[in-house]
mmCIF file of C-alpha atoms in Angstrom:
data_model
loop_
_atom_site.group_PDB
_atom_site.id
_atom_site.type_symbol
_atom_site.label_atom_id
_atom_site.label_comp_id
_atom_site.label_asym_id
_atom_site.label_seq_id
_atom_site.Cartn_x
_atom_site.Cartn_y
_atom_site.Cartn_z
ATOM 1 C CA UNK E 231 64.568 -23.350 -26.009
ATOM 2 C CA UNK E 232 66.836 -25.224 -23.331
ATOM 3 C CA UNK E 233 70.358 -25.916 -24.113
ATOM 4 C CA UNK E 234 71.980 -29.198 -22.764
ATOM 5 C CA UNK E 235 74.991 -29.805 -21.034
ATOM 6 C CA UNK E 236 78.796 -30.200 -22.851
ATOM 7 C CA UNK E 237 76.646 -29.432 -26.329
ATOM 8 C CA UNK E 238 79.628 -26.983 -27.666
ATOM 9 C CA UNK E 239 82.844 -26.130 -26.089
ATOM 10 C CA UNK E 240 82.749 -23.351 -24.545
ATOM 11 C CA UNK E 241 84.477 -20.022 -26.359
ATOM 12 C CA UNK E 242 85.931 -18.311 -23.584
ATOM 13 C CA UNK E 243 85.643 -17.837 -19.892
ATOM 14 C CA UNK E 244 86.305 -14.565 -17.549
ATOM 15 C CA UNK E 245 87.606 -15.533 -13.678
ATOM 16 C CA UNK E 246 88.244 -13.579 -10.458
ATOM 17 C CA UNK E 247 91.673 -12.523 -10.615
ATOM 18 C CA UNK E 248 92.897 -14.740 -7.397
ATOM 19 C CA UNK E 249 90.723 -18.191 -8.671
ATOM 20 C CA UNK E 250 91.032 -20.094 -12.171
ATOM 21 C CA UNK E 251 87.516 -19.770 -14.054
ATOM 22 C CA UNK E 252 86.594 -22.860 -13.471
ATOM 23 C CA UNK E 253 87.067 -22.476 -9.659
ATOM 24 C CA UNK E 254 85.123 -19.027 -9.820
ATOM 25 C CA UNK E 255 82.250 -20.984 -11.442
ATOM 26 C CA UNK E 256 82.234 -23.590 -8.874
ATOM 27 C CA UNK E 257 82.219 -21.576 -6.301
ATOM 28 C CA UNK E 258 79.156 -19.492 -7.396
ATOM 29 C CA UNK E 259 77.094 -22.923 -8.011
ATOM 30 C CA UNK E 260 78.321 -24.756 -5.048
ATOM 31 C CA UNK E 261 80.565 -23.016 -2.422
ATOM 32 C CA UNK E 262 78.748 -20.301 0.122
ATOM 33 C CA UNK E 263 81.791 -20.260 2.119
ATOM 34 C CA UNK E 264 83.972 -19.609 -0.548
ATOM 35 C CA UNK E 265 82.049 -17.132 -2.186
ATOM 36 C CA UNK E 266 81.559 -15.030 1.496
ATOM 37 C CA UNK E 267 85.521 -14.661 1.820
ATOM 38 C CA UNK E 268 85.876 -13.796 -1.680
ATOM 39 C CA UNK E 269 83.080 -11.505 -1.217
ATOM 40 C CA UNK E 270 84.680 -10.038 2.265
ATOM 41 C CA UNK E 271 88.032 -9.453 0.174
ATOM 42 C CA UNK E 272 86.153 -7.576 -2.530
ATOM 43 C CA UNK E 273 84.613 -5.355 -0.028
ATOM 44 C CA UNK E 274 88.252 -3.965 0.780
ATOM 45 C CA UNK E 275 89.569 -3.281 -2.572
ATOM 46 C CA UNK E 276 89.545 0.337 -3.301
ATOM 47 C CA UNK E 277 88.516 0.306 -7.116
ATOM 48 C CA UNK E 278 86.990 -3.597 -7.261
ATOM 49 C CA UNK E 279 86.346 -4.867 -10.926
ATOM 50 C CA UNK E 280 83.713 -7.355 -12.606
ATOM 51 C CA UNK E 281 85.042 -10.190 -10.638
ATOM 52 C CA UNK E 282 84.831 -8.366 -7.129
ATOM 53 C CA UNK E 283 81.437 -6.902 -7.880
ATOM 54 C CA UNK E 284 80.234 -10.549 -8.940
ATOM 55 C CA UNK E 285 81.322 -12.058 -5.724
ATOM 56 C CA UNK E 286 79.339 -9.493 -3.946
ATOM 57 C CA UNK E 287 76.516 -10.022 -5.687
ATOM 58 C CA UNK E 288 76.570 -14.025 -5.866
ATOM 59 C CA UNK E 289 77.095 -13.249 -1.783
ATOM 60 C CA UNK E 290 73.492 -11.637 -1.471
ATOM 61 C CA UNK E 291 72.086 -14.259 -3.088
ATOM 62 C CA UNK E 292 73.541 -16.721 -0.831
ATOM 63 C CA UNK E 293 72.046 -14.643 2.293
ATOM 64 C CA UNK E 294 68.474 -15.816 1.139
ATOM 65 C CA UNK E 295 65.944 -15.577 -1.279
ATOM 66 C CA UNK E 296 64.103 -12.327 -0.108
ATOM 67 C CA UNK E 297 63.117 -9.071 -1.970
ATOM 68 C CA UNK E 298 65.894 -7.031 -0.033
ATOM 69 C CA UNK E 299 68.753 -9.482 -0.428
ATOM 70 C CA UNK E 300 67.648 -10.234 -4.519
ATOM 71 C CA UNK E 301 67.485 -6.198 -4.958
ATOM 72 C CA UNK E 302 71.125 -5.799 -3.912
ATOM 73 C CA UNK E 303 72.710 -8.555 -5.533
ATOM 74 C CA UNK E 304 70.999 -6.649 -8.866
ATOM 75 C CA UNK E 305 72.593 -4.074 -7.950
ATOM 76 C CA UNK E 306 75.956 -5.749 -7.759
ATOM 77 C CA UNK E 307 75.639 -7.614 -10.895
ATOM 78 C CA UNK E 308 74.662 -4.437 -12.832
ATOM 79 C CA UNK E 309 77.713 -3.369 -11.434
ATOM 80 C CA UNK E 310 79.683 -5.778 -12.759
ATOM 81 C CA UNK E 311 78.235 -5.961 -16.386
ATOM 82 C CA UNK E 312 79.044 -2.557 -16.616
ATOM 83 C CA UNK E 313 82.568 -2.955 -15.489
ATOM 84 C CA UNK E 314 83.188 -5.391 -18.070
ATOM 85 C CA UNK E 315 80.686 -6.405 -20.807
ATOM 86 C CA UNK E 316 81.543 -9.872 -21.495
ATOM 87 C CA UNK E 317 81.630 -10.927 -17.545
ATOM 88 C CA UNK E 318 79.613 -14.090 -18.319
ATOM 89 C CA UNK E 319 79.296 -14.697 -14.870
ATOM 90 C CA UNK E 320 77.428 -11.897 -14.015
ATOM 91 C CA UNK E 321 75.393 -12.041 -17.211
ATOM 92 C CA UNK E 322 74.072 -15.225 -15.319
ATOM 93 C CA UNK E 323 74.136 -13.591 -11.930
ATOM 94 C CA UNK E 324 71.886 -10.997 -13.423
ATOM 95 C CA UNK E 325 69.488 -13.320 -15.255
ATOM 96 C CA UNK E 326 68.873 -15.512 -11.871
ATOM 97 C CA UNK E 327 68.009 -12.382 -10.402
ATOM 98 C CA UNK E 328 65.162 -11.585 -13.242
ATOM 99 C CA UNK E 329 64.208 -15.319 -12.633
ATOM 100 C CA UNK E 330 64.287 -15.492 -8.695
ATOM 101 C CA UNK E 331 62.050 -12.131 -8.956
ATOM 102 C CA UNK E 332 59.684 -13.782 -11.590
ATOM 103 C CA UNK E 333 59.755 -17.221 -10.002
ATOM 104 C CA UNK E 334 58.560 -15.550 -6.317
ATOM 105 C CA UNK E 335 56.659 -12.962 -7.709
ATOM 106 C CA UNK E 336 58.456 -10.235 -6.454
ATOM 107 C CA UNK E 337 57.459 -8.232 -9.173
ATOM 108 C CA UNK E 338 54.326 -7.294 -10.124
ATOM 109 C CA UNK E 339 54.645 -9.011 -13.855
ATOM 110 C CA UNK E 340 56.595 -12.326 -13.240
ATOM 111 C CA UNK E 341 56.279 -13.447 -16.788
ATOM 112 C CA UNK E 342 58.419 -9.914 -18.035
ATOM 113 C CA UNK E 343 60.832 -11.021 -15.153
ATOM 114 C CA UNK E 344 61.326 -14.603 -16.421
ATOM 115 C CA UNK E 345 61.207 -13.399 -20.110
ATOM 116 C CA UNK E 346 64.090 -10.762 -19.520
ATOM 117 C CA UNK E 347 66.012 -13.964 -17.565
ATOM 118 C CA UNK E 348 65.395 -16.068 -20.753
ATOM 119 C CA UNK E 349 66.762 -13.913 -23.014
ATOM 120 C CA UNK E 350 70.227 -13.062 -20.540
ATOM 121 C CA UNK E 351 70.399 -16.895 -20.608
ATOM 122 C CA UNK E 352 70.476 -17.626 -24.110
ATOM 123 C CA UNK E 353 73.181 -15.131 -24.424
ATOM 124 C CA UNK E 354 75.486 -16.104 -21.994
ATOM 125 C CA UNK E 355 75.146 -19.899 -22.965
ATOM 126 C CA UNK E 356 75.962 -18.687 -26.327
ATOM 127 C CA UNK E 357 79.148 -17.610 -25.248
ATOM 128 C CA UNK E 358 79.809 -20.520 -22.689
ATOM 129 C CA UNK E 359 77.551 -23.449 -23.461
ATOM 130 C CA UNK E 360 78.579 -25.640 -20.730
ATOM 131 C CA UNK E 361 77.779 -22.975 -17.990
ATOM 132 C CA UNK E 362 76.473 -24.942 -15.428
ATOM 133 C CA UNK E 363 74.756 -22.283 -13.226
ATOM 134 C CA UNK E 364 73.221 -21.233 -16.569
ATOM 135 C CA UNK E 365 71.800 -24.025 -17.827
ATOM 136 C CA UNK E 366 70.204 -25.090 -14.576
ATOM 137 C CA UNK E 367 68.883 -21.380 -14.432
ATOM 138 C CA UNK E 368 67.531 -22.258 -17.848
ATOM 139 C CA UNK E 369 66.060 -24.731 -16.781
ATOM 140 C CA UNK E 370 64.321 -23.261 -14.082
ATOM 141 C CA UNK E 371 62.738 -20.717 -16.449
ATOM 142 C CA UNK E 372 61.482 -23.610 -18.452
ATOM 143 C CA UNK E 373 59.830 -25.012 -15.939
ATOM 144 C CA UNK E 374 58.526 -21.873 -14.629
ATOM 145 C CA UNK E 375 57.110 -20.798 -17.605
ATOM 146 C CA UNK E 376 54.919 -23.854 -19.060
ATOM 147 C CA UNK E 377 57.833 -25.865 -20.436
ATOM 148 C CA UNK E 378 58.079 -28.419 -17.052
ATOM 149 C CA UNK E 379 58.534 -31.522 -19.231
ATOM 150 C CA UNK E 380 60.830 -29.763 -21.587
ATOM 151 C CA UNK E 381 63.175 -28.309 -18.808
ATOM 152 C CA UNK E 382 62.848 -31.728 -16.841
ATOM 153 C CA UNK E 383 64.026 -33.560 -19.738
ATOM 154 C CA UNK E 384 67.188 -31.507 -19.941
ATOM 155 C CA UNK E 385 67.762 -31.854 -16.219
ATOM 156 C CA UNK E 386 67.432 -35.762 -16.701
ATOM 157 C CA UNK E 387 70.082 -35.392 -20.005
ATOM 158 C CA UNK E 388 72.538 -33.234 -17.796
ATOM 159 C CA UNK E 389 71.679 -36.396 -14.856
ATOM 160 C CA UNK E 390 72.487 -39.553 -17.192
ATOM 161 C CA UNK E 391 75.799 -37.629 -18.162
ATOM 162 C CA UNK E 392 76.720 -36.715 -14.376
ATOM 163 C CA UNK E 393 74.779 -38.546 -11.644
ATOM 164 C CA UNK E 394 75.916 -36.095 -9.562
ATOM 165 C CA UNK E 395 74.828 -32.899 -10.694
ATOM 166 C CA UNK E 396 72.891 -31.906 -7.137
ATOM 167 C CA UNK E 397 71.042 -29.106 -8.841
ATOM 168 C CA UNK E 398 69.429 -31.610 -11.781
ATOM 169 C CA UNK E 399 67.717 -33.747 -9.298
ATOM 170 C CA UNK E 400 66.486 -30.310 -7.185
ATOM 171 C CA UNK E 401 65.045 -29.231 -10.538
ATOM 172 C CA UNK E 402 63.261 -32.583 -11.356
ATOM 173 C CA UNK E 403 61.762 -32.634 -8.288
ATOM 174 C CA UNK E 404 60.159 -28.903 -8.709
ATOM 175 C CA UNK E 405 59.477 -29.468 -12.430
ATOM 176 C CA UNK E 406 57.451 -32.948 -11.405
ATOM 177 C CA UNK E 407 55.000 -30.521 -9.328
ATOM 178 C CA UNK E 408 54.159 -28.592 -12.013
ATOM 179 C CA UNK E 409 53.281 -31.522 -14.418
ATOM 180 C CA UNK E 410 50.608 -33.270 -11.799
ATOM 181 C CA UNK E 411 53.135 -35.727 -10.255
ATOM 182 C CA UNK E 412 53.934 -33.825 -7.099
ATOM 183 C CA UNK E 413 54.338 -37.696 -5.543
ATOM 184 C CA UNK E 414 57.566 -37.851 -6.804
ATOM 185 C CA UNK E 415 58.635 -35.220 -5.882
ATOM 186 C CA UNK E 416 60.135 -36.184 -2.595
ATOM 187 C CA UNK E 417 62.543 -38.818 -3.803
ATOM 188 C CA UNK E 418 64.586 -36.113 -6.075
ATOM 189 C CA UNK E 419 65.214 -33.880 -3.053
ATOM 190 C CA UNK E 420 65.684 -36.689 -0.508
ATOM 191 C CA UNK E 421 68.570 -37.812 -3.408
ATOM 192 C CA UNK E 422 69.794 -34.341 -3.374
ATOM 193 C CA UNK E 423 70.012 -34.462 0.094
ATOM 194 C CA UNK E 424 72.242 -37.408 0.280
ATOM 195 C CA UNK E 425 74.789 -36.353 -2.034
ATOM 196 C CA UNK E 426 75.228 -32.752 -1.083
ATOM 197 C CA UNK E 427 73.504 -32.965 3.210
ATOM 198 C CA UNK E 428 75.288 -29.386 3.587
ATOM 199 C CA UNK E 429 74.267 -28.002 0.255
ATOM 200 C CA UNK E 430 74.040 -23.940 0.612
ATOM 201 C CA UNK E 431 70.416 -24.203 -1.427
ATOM 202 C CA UNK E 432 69.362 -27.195 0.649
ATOM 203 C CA UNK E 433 66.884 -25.048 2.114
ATOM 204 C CA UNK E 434 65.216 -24.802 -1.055
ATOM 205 C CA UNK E 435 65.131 -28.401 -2.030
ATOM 206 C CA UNK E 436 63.235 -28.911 1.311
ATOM 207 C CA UNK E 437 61.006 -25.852 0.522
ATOM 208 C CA UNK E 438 60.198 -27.602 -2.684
ATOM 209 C CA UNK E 439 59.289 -30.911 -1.010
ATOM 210 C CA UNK E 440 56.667 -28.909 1.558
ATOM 211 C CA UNK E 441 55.043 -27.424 -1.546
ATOM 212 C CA UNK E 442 54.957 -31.177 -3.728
ATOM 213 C CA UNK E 443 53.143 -32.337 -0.255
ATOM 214 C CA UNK E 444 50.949 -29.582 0.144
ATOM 215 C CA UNK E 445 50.002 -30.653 -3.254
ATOM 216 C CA UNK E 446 49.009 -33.947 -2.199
ATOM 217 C CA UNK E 447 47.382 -32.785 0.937
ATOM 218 C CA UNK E 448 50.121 -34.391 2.866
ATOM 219 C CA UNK E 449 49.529 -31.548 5.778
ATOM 220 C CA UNK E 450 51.876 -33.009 8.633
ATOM 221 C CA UNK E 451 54.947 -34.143 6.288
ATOM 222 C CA UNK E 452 54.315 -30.710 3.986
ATOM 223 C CA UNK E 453 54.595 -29.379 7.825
ATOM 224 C CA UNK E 454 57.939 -31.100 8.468
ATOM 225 C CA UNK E 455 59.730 -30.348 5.470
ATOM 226 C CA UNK E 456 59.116 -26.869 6.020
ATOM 227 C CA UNK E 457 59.998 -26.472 9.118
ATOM 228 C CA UNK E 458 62.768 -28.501 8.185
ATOM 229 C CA UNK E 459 63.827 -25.455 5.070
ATOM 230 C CA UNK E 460 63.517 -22.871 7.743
ATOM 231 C CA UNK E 461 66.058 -24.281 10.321
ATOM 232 C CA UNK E 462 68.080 -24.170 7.302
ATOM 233 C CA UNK E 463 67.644 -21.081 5.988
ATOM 234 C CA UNK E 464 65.165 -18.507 8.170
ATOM 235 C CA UNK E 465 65.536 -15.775 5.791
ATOM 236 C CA UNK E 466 63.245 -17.844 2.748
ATOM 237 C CA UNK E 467 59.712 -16.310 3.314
ATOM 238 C CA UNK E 468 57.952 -18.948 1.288
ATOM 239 C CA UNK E 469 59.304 -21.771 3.563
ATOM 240 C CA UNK E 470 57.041 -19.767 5.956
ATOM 241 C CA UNK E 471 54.368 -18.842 3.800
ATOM 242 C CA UNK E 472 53.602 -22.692 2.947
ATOM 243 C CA UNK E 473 54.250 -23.937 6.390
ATOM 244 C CA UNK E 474 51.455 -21.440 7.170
ATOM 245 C CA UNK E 475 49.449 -22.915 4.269
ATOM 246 C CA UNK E 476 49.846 -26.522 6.051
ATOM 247 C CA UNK E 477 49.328 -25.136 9.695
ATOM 248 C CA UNK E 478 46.047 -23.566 8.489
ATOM 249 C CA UNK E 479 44.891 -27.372 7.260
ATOM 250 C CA UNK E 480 45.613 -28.456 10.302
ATOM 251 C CA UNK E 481 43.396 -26.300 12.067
ATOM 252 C CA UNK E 482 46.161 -24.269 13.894
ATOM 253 C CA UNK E 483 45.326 -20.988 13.477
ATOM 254 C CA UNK E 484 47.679 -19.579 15.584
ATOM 255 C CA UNK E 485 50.934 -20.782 14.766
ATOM 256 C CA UNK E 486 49.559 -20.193 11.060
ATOM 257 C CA UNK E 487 49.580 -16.781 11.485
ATOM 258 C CA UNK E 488 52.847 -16.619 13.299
ATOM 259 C CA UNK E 489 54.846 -17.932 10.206
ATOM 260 C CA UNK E 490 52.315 -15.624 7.675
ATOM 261 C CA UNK E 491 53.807 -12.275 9.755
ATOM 262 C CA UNK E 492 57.368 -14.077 9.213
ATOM 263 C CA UNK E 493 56.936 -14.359 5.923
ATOM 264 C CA UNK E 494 55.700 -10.912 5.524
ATOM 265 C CA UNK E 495 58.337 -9.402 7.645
ATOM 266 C CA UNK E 496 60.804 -10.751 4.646
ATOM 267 C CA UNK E 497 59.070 -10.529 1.939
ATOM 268 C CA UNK E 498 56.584 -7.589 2.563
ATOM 269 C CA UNK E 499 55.015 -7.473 -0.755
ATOM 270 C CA UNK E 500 53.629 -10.835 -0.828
ATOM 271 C CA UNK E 501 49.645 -11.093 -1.253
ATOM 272 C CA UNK E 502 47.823 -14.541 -2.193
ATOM 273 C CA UNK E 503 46.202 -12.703 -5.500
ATOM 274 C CA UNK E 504 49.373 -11.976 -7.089
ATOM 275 C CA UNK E 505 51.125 -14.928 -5.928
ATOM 276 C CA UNK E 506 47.964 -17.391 -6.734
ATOM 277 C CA UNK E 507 48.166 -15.263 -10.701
ATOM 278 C CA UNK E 508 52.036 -16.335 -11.096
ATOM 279 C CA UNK E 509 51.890 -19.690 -9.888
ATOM 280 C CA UNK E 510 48.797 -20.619 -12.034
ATOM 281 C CA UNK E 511 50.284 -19.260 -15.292
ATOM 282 C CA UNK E 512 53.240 -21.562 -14.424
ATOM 283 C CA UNK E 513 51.268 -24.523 -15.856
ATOM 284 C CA UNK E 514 48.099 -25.938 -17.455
ATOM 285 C CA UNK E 515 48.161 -29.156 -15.670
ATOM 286 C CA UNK E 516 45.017 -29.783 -13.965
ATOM 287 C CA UNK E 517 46.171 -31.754 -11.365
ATOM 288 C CA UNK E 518 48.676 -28.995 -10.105
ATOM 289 C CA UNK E 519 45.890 -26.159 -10.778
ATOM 290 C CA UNK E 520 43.863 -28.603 -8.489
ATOM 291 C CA UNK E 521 46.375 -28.835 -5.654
ATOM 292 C CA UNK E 522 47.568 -25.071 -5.687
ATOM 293 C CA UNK E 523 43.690 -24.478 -4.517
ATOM 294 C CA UNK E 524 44.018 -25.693 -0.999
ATOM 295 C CA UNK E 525 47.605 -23.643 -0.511
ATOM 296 C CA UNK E 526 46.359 -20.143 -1.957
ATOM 297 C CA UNK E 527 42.702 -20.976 0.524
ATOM 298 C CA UNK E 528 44.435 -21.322 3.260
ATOM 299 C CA UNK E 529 46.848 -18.536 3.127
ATOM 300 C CA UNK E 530 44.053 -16.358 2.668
ATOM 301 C CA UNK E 531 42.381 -17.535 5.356
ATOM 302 C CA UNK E 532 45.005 -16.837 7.366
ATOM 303 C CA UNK E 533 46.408 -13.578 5.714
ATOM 304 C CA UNK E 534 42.950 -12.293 6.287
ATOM 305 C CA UNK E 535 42.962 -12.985 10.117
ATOM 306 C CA UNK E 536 46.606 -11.666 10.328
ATOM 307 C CA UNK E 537 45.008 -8.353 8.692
ATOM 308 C CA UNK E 538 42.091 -8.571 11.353
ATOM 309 C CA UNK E 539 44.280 -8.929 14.121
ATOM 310 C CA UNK E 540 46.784 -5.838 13.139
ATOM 311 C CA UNK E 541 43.765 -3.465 12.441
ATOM 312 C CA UNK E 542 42.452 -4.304 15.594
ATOM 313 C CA UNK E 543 45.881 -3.533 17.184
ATOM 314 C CA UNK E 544 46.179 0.031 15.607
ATOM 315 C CA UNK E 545 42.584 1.004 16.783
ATOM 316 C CA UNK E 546 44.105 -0.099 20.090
ATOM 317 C CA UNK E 547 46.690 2.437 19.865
#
C-alpha cells in the first residue's frame, strides 16, 4: 500500500519549538544547512526534547549514508520517540533509518528492515497524510520491495500535482531500474538536477544514474556519474562500490580496487553475496536481474583481489 499526496488533511503536526511545523518539515526534506544549526543548538541544551533529538538525528543522516552515521541517527530518533510518542517526525526519521539499512543491506535481513520501515510509515501517514518525507520514504520501500511500478506511479501522481517535487523525479528514476528500463533513468536525475543543482541528496541522484548505466553497460558514463556522486558526497560507499564495478569493466584493476577499500573503509560490512541476495529480491524483472550480473561479477572480481592483496600484506608483516 502507497498513500498519495494531499489524500486527507492532515490531523495534527508536532514542530521544533523555535520553527513552525511546516518549516521543521522542510527543513528535514530539503535544508542540510538548516538542519546542522538546528542540530548544533540542540547539542547545547541541557535537557533537549523530541524536537532537539530529531534534529540530531535528521543531522547524521545528512553526514552520509554509511553504517556508522545511519546507527547514530537510530539512536537519536529512538531518542526522540521516547521523549514524546506522537513526534511524527521522528516516527519517519526512524522508519528511513529501517529503510536506508534494508535498502543498502546493512543488515543482514533487508526485507525485516524494509518491512519494520513499512509498517512505521503507514502509521505516521495515518496521522499526517500529506507528510512529504513520508510518502517519498514510502515510496522508496515500494520500490525496494517488488512494488517499482506501484511506487513509481505514486511518485508520477505526487509529480502531475507539483512539478517540482525534486524527490519524485529522484524516485522515478531509481524505480525505472528496477522495472528493466534503466535507459531512462538518466533524464529523471538530470531533471532533478536542474531544479534543485545544490540539492543535499544530489549525491544520490547521481549514484542512482551510475547504477541505471552500469545496467546498460554504459562503463565510461556509469564511470562519470560516479565519480561525479563522490565529489559530492565522499562518505556514500556505494558511489564507490559501483564506480569500482565500472572501473573493473574497463579493465582497470587498480583504481578498481582503490575505490572497493573506500567503500569498505565506510561501509565495512559490505560483501557482494549479501548485497547481490538484497538487490535481486528487489525485483523479478529480467532485464534488471540481467544487468545486476555484470555489477555483482565485477565487484567480486575485484573484492577478491583486494582480499589477495591484504593477505599478502599481513604475511608481510
Amino acid at each position: 500500500m502507497c498513500w498519495r499526496v494531499g489524500t486527507v488533511p492532515p490531523s495534527h503536526n508536532r514542530g521544533f519549538a523555535a520553527l513552525p511545523p511546516a518549516v521543521a518539515r522542510l527543513a528535514g526534506a530539503l535544508n542540510a544547512e538548516l538542519v546542522a544549526a538546528e542540530a548544533r543548538r540542540a547539542e547545547q541544551v541541557p535537557s533537549p526534547d523530541s524536537m532537539h533529538l530529531y534534529f540530531q538525528g535528521l543531522a547524521w543522516l545528512n553526514k552520509g549514508r554509511n553504517p556508522g552515521n545511519v546507527a547514530q541517527a537510530r539512536l537519536f530518533f529512538d531518542r526522540s520517540l521516547i521523549a514524546d510518542p506522537e513526534n511524527i517526525d521522528a516516527l519517519v526519521g526512524s522508519a528511513r533509518v529501517d529503510a536506508l539499512e534494508g535498502g543498502y543491506s546493512f543488515v543482514p535481513d533487508p526485507r525485516a528492515a524494509l518491512a519494520a520501515a513499512e509498517v512505521k510509515l503507514i502509521k505516521a501517514l495515518s496521522s499526517v497524510a500529506d507528510h512529504a518525507l513520508g510518502q517519498m520514504c514510502l515510496e522508496y520501500v515500494c520500490i525496494a520491495t517488488k512494488r517499482a511500478a506501484q511506487g513509481i506511479a505514486e511518485c508520477e501522481h505526487a509529480l502531475a500535482l507539483d512539478r517540482n517535487l525534486v524527490n519524485a523525479h529522484s524516485l522515478v528514476g531509481l524505480g525505472k531500474i528496477f522495472v528493466g528500463r534503466a535507459e531512462e533513468t538518466e533524464a529523471h536525475v538530470v531533471e532533478a538536477l536542474r531544479l534543485s543543482p545544490r540539492d543535499s541528496l544530489a549525491y544520490l541522484w547521481m549514484t542512482n544514474a551510475g547504477l541505471a548505466k552500469l545496467h546498460l553497460g554504459s562503463w565510461e558514463e556509469a564511470v562519470a556519474w560516479c565519480r561525479r556522486a563522490i565529489e559530492a558526497k565522499r562518505s556514500h560507499p556505494n558511489a564507490h562500490f559501483w564506480l569500482a564495478a565500472a572501473i573493473t569493466n574497463l579493465d582497470q584493476r587498480d583504481e578498481a580496487r582503490t575505490a572497493v577499500q573506500v567503500g569498505l573503509a565506510l561501509n565495512p560490512s559490505f560483501t557482494v553475496s549479501r548485497a547481490r541476495a538484497a538487490w535481486t529480491a528487489m525485483s523479478d524483472d529480467p532485464t534488471y536481474l540481467a544487468g545486476l550480473e555484470p555489477v555483482f561479477e565485477g565487484l567480486r572480481m575485484v573484492k577478491r583481489r583486494v582480499g589477495s592483496v591484504s593477505r599478502a600484506a599481513c604475511k608481510r608483516r
